[in-house]
Short mmCIF file of C-alpha atoms in Angstrom, two decimals:
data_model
loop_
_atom_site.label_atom_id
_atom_site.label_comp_id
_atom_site.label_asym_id
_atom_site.label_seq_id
_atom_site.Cartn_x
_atom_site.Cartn_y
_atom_site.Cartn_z
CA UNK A 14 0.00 0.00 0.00
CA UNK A 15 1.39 3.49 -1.06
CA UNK A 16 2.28 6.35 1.37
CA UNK A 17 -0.79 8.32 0.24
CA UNK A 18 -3.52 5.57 -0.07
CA UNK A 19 -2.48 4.71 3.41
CA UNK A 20 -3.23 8.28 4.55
CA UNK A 21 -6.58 8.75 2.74
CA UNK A 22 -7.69 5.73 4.76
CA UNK A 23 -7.00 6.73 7.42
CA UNK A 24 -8.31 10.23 7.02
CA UNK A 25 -5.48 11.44 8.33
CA UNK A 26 -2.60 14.39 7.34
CA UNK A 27 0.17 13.53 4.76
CA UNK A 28 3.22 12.66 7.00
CA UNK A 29 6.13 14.86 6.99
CA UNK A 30 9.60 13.63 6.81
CA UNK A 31 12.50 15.95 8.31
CA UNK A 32 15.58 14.70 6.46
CA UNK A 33 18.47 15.19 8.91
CA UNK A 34 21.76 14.16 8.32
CA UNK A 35 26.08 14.77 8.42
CA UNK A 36 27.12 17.03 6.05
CA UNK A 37 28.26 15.30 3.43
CA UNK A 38 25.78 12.12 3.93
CA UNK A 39 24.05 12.96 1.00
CA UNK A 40 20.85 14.72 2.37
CA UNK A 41 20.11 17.70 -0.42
CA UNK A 42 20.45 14.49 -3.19
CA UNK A 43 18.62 12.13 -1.44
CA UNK A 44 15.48 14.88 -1.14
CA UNK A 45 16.05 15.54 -4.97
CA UNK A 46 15.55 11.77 -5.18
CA UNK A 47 12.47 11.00 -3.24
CA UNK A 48 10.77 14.38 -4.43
CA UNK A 49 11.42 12.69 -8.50
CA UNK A 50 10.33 9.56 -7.16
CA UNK A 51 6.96 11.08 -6.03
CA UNK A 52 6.67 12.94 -8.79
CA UNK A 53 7.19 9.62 -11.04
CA UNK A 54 4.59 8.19 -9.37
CA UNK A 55 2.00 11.20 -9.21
CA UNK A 56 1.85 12.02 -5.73
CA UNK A 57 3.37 15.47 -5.87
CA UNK A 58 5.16 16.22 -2.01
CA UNK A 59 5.20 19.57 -0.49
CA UNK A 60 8.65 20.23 -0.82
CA UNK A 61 10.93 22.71 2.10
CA UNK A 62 13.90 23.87 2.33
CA UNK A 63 15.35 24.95 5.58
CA UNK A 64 19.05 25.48 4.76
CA UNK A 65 19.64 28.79 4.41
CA UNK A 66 23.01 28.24 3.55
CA UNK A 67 22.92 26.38 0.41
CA UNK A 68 24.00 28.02 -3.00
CA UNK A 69 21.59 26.30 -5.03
CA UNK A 70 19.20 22.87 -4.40
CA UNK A 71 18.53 20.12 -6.87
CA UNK A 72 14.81 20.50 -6.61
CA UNK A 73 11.42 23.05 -6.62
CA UNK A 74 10.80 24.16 -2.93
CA UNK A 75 7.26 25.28 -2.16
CA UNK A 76 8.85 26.96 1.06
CA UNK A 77 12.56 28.17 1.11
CA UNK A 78 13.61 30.31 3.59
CA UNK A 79 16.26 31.45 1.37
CA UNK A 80 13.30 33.67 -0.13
CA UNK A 81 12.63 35.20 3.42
CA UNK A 82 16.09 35.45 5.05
CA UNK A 83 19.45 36.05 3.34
CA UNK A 84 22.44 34.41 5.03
CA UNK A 85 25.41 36.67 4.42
CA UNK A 86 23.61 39.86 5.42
CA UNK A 87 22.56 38.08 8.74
CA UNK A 88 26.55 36.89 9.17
CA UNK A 89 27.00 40.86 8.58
CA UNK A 90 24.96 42.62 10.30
CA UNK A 91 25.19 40.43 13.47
CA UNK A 92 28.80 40.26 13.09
CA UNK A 93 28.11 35.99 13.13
CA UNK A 94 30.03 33.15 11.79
CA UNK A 95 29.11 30.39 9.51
CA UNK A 96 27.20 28.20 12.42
CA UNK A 97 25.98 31.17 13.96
CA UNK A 98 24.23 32.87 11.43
CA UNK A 99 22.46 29.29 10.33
CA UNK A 100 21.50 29.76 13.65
CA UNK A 101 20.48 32.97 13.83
CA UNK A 102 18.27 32.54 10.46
CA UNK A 103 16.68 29.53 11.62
CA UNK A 104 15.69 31.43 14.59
CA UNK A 105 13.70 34.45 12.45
CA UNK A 106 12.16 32.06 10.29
CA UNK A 107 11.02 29.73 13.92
CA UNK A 108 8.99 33.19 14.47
CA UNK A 109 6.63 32.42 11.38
CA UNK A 110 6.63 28.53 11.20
CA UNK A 111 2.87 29.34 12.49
CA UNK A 112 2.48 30.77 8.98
CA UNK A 113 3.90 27.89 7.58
CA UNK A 114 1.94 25.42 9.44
CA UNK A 115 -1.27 27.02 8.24
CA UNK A 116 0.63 27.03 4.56
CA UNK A 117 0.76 23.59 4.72
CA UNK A 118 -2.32 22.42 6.20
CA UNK A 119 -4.08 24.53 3.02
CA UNK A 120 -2.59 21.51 0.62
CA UNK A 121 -3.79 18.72 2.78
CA UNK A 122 -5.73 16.32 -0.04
CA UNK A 123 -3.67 17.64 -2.67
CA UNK A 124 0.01 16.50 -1.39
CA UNK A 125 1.26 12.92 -0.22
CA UNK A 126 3.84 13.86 1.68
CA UNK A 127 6.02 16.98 3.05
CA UNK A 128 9.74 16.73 2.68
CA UNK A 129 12.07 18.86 4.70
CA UNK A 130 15.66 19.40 4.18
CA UNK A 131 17.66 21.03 6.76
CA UNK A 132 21.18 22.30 7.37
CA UNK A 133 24.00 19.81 7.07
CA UNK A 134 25.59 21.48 10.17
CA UNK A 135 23.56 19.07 12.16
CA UNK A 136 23.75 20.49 15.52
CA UNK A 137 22.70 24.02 14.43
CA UNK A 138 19.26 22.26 13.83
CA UNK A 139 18.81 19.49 16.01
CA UNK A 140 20.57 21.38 19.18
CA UNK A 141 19.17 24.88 18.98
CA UNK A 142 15.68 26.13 20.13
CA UNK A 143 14.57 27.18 16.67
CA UNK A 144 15.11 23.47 15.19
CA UNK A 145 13.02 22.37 18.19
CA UNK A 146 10.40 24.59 18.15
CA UNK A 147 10.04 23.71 13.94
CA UNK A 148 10.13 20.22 15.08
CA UNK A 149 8.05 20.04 17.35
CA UNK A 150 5.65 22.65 15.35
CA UNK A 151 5.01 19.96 12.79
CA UNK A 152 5.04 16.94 15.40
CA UNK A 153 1.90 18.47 16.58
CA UNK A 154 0.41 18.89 13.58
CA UNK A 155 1.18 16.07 11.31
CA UNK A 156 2.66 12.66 11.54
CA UNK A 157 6.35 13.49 11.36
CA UNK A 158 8.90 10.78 11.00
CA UNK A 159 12.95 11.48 11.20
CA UNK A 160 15.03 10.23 8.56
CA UNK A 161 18.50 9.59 9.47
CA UNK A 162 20.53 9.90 6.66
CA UNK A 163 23.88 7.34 6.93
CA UNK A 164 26.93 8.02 4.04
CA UNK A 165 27.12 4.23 4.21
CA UNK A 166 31.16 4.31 2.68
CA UNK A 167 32.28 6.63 5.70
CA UNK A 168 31.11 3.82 8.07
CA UNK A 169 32.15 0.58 7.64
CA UNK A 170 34.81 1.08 10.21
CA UNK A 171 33.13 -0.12 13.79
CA UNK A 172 34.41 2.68 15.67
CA UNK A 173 32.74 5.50 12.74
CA UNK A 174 30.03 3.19 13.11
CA UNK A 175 29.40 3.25 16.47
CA UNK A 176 29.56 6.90 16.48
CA UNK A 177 27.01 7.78 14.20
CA UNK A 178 24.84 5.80 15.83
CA UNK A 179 25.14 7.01 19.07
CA UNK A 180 24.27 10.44 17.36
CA UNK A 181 21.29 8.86 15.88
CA UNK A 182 20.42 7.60 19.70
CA UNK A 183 20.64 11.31 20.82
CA UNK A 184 18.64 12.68 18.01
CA UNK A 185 16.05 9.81 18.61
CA UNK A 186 16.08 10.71 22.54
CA UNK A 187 15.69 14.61 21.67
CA UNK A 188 13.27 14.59 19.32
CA UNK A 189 11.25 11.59 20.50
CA UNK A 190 9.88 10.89 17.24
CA UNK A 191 9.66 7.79 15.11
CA UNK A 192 12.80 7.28 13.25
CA UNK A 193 14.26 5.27 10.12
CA UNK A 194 18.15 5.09 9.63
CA UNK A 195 19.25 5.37 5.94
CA UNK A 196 21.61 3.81 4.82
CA UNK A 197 22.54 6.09 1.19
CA UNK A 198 25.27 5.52 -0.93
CA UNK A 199 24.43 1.47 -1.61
CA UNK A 200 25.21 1.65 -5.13
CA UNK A 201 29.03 2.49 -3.75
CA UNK A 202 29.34 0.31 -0.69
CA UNK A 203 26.13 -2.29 0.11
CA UNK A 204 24.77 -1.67 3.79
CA UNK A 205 24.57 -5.72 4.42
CA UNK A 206 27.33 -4.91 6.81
CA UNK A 207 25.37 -2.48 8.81
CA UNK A 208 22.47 -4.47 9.10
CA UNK A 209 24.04 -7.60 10.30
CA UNK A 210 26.18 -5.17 13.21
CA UNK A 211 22.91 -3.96 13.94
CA UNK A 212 21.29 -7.15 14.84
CA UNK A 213 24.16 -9.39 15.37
CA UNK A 214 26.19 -8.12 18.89
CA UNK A 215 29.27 -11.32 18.18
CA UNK A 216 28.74 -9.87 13.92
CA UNK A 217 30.18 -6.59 15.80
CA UNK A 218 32.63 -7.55 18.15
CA UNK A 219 34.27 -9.67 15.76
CA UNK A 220 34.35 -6.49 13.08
CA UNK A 221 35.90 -4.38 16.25
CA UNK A 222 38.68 -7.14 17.02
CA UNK A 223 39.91 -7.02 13.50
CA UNK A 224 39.99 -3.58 13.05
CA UNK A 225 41.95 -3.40 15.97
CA UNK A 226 44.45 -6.00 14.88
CA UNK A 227 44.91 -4.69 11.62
CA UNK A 228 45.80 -0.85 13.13
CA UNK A 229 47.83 -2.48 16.34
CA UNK A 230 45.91 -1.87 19.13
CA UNK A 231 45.64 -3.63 22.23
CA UNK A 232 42.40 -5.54 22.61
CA UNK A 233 41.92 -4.69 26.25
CA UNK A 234 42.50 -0.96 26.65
CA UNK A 235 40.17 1.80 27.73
CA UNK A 236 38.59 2.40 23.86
CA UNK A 237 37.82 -1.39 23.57
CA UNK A 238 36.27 -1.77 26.52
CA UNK A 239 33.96 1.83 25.78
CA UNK A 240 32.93 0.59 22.57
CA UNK A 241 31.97 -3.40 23.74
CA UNK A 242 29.64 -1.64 26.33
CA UNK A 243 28.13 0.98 23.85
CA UNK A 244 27.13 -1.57 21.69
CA UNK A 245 25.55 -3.58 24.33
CA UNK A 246 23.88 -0.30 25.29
CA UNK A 247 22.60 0.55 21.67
CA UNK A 248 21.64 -3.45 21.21
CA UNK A 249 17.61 -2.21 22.47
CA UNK A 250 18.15 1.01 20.55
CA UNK A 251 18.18 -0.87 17.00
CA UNK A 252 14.94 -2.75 18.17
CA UNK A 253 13.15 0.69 17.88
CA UNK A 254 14.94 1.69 14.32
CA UNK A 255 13.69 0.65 10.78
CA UNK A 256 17.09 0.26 8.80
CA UNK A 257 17.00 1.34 5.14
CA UNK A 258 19.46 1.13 2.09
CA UNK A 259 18.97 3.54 -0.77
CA UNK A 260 20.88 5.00 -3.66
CA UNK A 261 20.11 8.50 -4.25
CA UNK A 262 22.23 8.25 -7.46
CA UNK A 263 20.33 5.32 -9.09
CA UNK A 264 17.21 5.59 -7.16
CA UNK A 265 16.88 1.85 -5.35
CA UNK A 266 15.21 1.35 -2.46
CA UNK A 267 12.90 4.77 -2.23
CA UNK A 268 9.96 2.27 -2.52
CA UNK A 269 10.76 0.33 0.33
CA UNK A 270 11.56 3.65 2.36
CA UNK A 271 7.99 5.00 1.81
CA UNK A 272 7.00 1.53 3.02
CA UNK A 273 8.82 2.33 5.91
CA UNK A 274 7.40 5.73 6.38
CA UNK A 275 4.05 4.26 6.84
CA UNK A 276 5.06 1.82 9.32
CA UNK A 277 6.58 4.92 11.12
CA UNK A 278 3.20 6.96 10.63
CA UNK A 279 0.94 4.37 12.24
CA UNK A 280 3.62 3.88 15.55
CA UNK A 281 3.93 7.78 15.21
CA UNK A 282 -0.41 7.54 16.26
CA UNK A 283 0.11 4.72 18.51
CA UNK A 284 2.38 6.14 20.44
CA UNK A 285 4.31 8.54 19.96
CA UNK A 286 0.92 11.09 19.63
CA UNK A 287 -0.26 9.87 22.69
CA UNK A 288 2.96 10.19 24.43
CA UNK A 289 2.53 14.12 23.31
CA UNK A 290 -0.55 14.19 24.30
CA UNK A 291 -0.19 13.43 27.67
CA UNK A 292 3.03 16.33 27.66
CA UNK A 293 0.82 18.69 25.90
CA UNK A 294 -2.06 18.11 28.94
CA UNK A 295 0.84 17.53 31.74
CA UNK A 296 2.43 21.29 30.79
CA UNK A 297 -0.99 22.78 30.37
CA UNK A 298 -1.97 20.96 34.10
CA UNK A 299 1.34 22.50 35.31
CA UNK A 300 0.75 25.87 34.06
CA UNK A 301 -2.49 26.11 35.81
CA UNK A 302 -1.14 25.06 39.08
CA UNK A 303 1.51 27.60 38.40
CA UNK A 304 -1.29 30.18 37.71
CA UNK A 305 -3.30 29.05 41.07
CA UNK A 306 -0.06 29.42 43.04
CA UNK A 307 0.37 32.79 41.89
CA UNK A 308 -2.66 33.83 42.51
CA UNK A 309 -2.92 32.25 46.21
CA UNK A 310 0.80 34.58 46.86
CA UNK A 311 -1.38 37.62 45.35
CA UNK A 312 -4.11 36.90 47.84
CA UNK A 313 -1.99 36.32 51.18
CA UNK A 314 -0.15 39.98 50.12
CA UNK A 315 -2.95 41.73 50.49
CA UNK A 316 -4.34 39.73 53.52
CA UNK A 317 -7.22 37.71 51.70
CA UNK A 318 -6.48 34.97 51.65
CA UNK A 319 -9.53 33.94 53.38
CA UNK A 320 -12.65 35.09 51.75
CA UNK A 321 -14.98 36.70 54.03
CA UNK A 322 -18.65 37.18 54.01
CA UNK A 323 -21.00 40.51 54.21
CA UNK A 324 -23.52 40.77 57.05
CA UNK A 325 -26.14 39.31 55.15
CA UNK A 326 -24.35 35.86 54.61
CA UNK A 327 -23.42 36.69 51.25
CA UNK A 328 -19.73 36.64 49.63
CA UNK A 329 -18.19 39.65 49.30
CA UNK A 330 -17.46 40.86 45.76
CA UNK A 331 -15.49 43.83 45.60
CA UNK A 332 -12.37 44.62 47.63
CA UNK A 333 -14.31 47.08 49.83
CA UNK A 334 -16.45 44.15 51.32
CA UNK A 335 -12.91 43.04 52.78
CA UNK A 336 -12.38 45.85 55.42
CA UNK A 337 -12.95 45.47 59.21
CA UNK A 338 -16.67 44.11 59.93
CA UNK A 339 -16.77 46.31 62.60
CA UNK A 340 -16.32 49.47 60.45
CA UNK A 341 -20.14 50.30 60.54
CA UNK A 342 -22.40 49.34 63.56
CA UNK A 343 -25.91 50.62 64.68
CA UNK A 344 -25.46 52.95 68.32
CA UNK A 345 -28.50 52.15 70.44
CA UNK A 346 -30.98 54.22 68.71
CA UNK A 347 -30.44 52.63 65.50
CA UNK A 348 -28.52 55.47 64.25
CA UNK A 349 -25.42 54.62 61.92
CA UNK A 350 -22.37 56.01 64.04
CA UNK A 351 -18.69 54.96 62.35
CA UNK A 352 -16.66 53.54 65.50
CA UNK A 353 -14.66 56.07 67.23
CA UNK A 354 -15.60 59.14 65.36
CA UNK A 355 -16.92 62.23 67.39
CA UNK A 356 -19.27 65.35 66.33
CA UNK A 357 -19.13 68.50 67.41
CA UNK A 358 -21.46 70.38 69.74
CA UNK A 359 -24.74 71.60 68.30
CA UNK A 360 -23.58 75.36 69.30
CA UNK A 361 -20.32 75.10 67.39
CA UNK A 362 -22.05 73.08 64.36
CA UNK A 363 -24.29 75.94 63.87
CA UNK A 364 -21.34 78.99 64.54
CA UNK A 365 -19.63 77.12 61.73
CA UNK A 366 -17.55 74.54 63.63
CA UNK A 367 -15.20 75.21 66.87
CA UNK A 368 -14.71 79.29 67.83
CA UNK A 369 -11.88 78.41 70.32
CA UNK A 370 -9.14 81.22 70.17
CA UNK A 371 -6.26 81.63 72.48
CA UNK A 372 -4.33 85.01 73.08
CA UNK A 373 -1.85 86.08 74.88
CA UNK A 374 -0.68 89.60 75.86
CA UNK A 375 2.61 90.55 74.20
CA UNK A 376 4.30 91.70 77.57
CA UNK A 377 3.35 88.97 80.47
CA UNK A 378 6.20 90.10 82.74
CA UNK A 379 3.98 92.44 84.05
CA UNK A 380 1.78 89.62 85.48
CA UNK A 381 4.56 88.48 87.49
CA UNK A 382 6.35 91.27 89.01
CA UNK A 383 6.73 92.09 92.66
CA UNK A 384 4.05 94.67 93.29
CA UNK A 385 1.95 92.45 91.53
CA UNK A 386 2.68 89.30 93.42
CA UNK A 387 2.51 91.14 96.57
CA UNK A 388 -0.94 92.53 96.13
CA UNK A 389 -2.61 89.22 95.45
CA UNK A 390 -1.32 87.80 98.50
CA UNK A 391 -2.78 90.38 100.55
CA UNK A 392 -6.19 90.19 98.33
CA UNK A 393 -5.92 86.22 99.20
CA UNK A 394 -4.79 86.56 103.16
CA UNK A 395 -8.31 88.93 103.40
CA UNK A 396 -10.40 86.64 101.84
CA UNK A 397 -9.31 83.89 104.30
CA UNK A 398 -9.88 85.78 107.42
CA UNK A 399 -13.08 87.38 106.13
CA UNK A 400 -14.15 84.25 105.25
CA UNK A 401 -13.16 82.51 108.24
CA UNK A 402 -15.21 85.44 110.52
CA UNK A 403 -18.47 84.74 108.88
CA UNK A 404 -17.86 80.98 108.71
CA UNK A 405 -17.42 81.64 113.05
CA UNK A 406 -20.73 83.49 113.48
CA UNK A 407 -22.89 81.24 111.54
CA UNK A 408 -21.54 78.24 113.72
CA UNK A 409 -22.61 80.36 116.63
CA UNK A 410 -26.11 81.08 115.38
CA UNK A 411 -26.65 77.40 114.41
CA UNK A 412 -25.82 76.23 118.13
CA UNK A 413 -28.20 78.71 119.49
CA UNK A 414 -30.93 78.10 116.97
CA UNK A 415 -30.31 74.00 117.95
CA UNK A 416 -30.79 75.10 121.82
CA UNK A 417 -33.79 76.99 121.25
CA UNK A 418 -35.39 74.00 119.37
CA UNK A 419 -34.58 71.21 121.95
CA UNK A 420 -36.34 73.39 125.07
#
């Protein structure tokens, strides 16, 4: 069953392949390849271009970002280098892959698959936030398989071998999408080899023992005994991989990779959507939470963090409802009084409020001199006696009023 028969069955979006790869693996000629091969067959792809180094590609691009961003006057006016200003371009054009997204979803029905060539500095994509968030941009839109381009020649020693794989390992681990390991370059050197170190551990060891004896080395040293536990490690990595051998120069074995790429597209809904899923939900759970604590901080600064009610039983609703309870009470006559306020007398209410004015004469030594001092003593020495004289003779007339009574 075809690639795109497989999708209309399913109802489903045309699968997008992201073609990474060394430089020099043969990525830009293996797209030109499986975009002719489409084409042979009449199921046009939707063909990108993310390398915005490149001088000139092999093939049409619906979307190059060549056309947006121009890579020597981002290495000039940044002041960048060759990695950093593929870098630095991926990371303008990461700010419209929304645009592109919607680009491609418009030619769903009318494509049978999206191809996507990217940089041959591998770790300027893979590695850098703008290569995730284009990844991960599609992942959540369309089935998206990786294809790991292999230059098959460059590894048929164990120790190049091994290597390569381990970067395909990472790149499986970062991405955590399906992926299928191509093996290009079979019409120079076959990939039988591969294969059989791929699912035979004593095929391998055998393959690192030789090499070794034919360059000299010791067979127990530090490097032997790192690469006989590496490929123990990556023994359960293969069991995840579909293994591929093309020729981009002759064109064998594209049939059997788009055979592949369906295989990929229903694990891709078995799992590997589900496994998103459950991030997408799990960072959207954790965002609330992070919301809800924020909020609860918000609410114990301002001291309300308990919600309190009105005096009818109802919950308050406005930030005024939140002051004292106590601000407004009834006084005995049910007249509203606010606590600890006090009004004026009636007499100064009506003069206009309080008349109170204090003066003082200019010159109060006068008040306190001598002559003045002296005189009010006497004044307060005649009061006493006078006082005391009248306070004696109305004692006396009391007695003899009492005496006068009793007989």
């Amino acid at each position: 069953m075809s690639c795109e028969d497989s999708t209309a069955e399913k109802g489903g979006n045309s699968p997008v392949v992201l073609c990474i790869g060394m430089a020099g693996s043969g990525k830009t000629t293996f797209m030109q390849r499986l975009n002719s091969h489409l084409h042979s067959k009449k199921k046009a792809p939707y063909v990108i271009n993310l390398d915005p180094a490149v001088i000139k590609i092999p093939f049409g691009a619906n979307i190059d970002i060549r056309d947006s961003i121009k890579y020597k006057k981002v290495m000039e006016e940044y002041n960048l280098g060759p990695n950093g200003a593929i870098v630095t371009s991926l990371n303008l054009f990461s700010t419209k892959i929304d645009q592109v997204i919607k680009l491609v979803e418009k030619k769903q029905g009318k494509i049978s698959n999206v191809i996507i060539d990217t940089p041959g500095q591998i770790e300027c994509f893979i590695w850098s936030a703008s290569g995730s968030i284009i990844t991960e941009a599609f992942a959540s839109t369309f089935p998206t398989v990786i294809a790991y381009i292999v230059d098959t020649p460059r590894n048929t020693n164990p120790t190049t071998f091994m290597s390569n794989m381990l970067y395909a390992c990472s790149i499986l681990y970062k991405t955590k999408l399906p992926m299928i390991v191509v093996f290009n370059k079979t019409d120079v050197q076959s990939c039988d080899f591969a294969k059989e170190w791929m699912t035979d551990f004593e095929s391998f060891q055998t393959a690192v023992q030789k090499d070794q004896d034919e360059n000299g080395e010791q067979g127990s040293g530090y490097m032997s005994s790192l690469i006989y536990s590496m490929s123990l490690m990556l023994e359960e990595f293969y069991h995840t991989l579909d293994v591929v051998g093309v020729s981009s120069y002759t064109g064998q074995g594209f049939d059997e990779f788009l055979e592949a790429v369906d295989n990929k597209v229903d694990e891709y809904n078995e799992y590997y959507k589900a496994e998103q899923e459950r991030l997408l939900k799990k960072k959207e759970e954790d965002k609330k939470k992070k919301q809800a604590k924020s909020l609860s901080k918000l609410m114990k600064d301002l001291h309300m963090e308990e919600k309190k009610k009105d005096p009818k039983g109802q919950d308050s609703e406005v930030l005024s409802d939140y002051d004292d309870e106590e601000d407004d009470e009834e006084d005995e006559d049910g007249d509203d009084q606010l606590q600890g306020q006090v009004y004026p007398d009636e007499e100064e209410e009506a003069l206009g409020g309080p008349q109170r004015e204090y003066t003082f004469a200019e010159d109060r030594q006068s008040e306190l001199d001598d002559v003045s001092d002296a005189d009010i003593k006497a004044r307060y020495r005649d009061a006493f006696e006078a006082r005391g004289k009248t306070a004696s003779s109305k004692t006396a007339e009391n007695i003899a009023n009492y005496i006068r009574r009793s007989q």
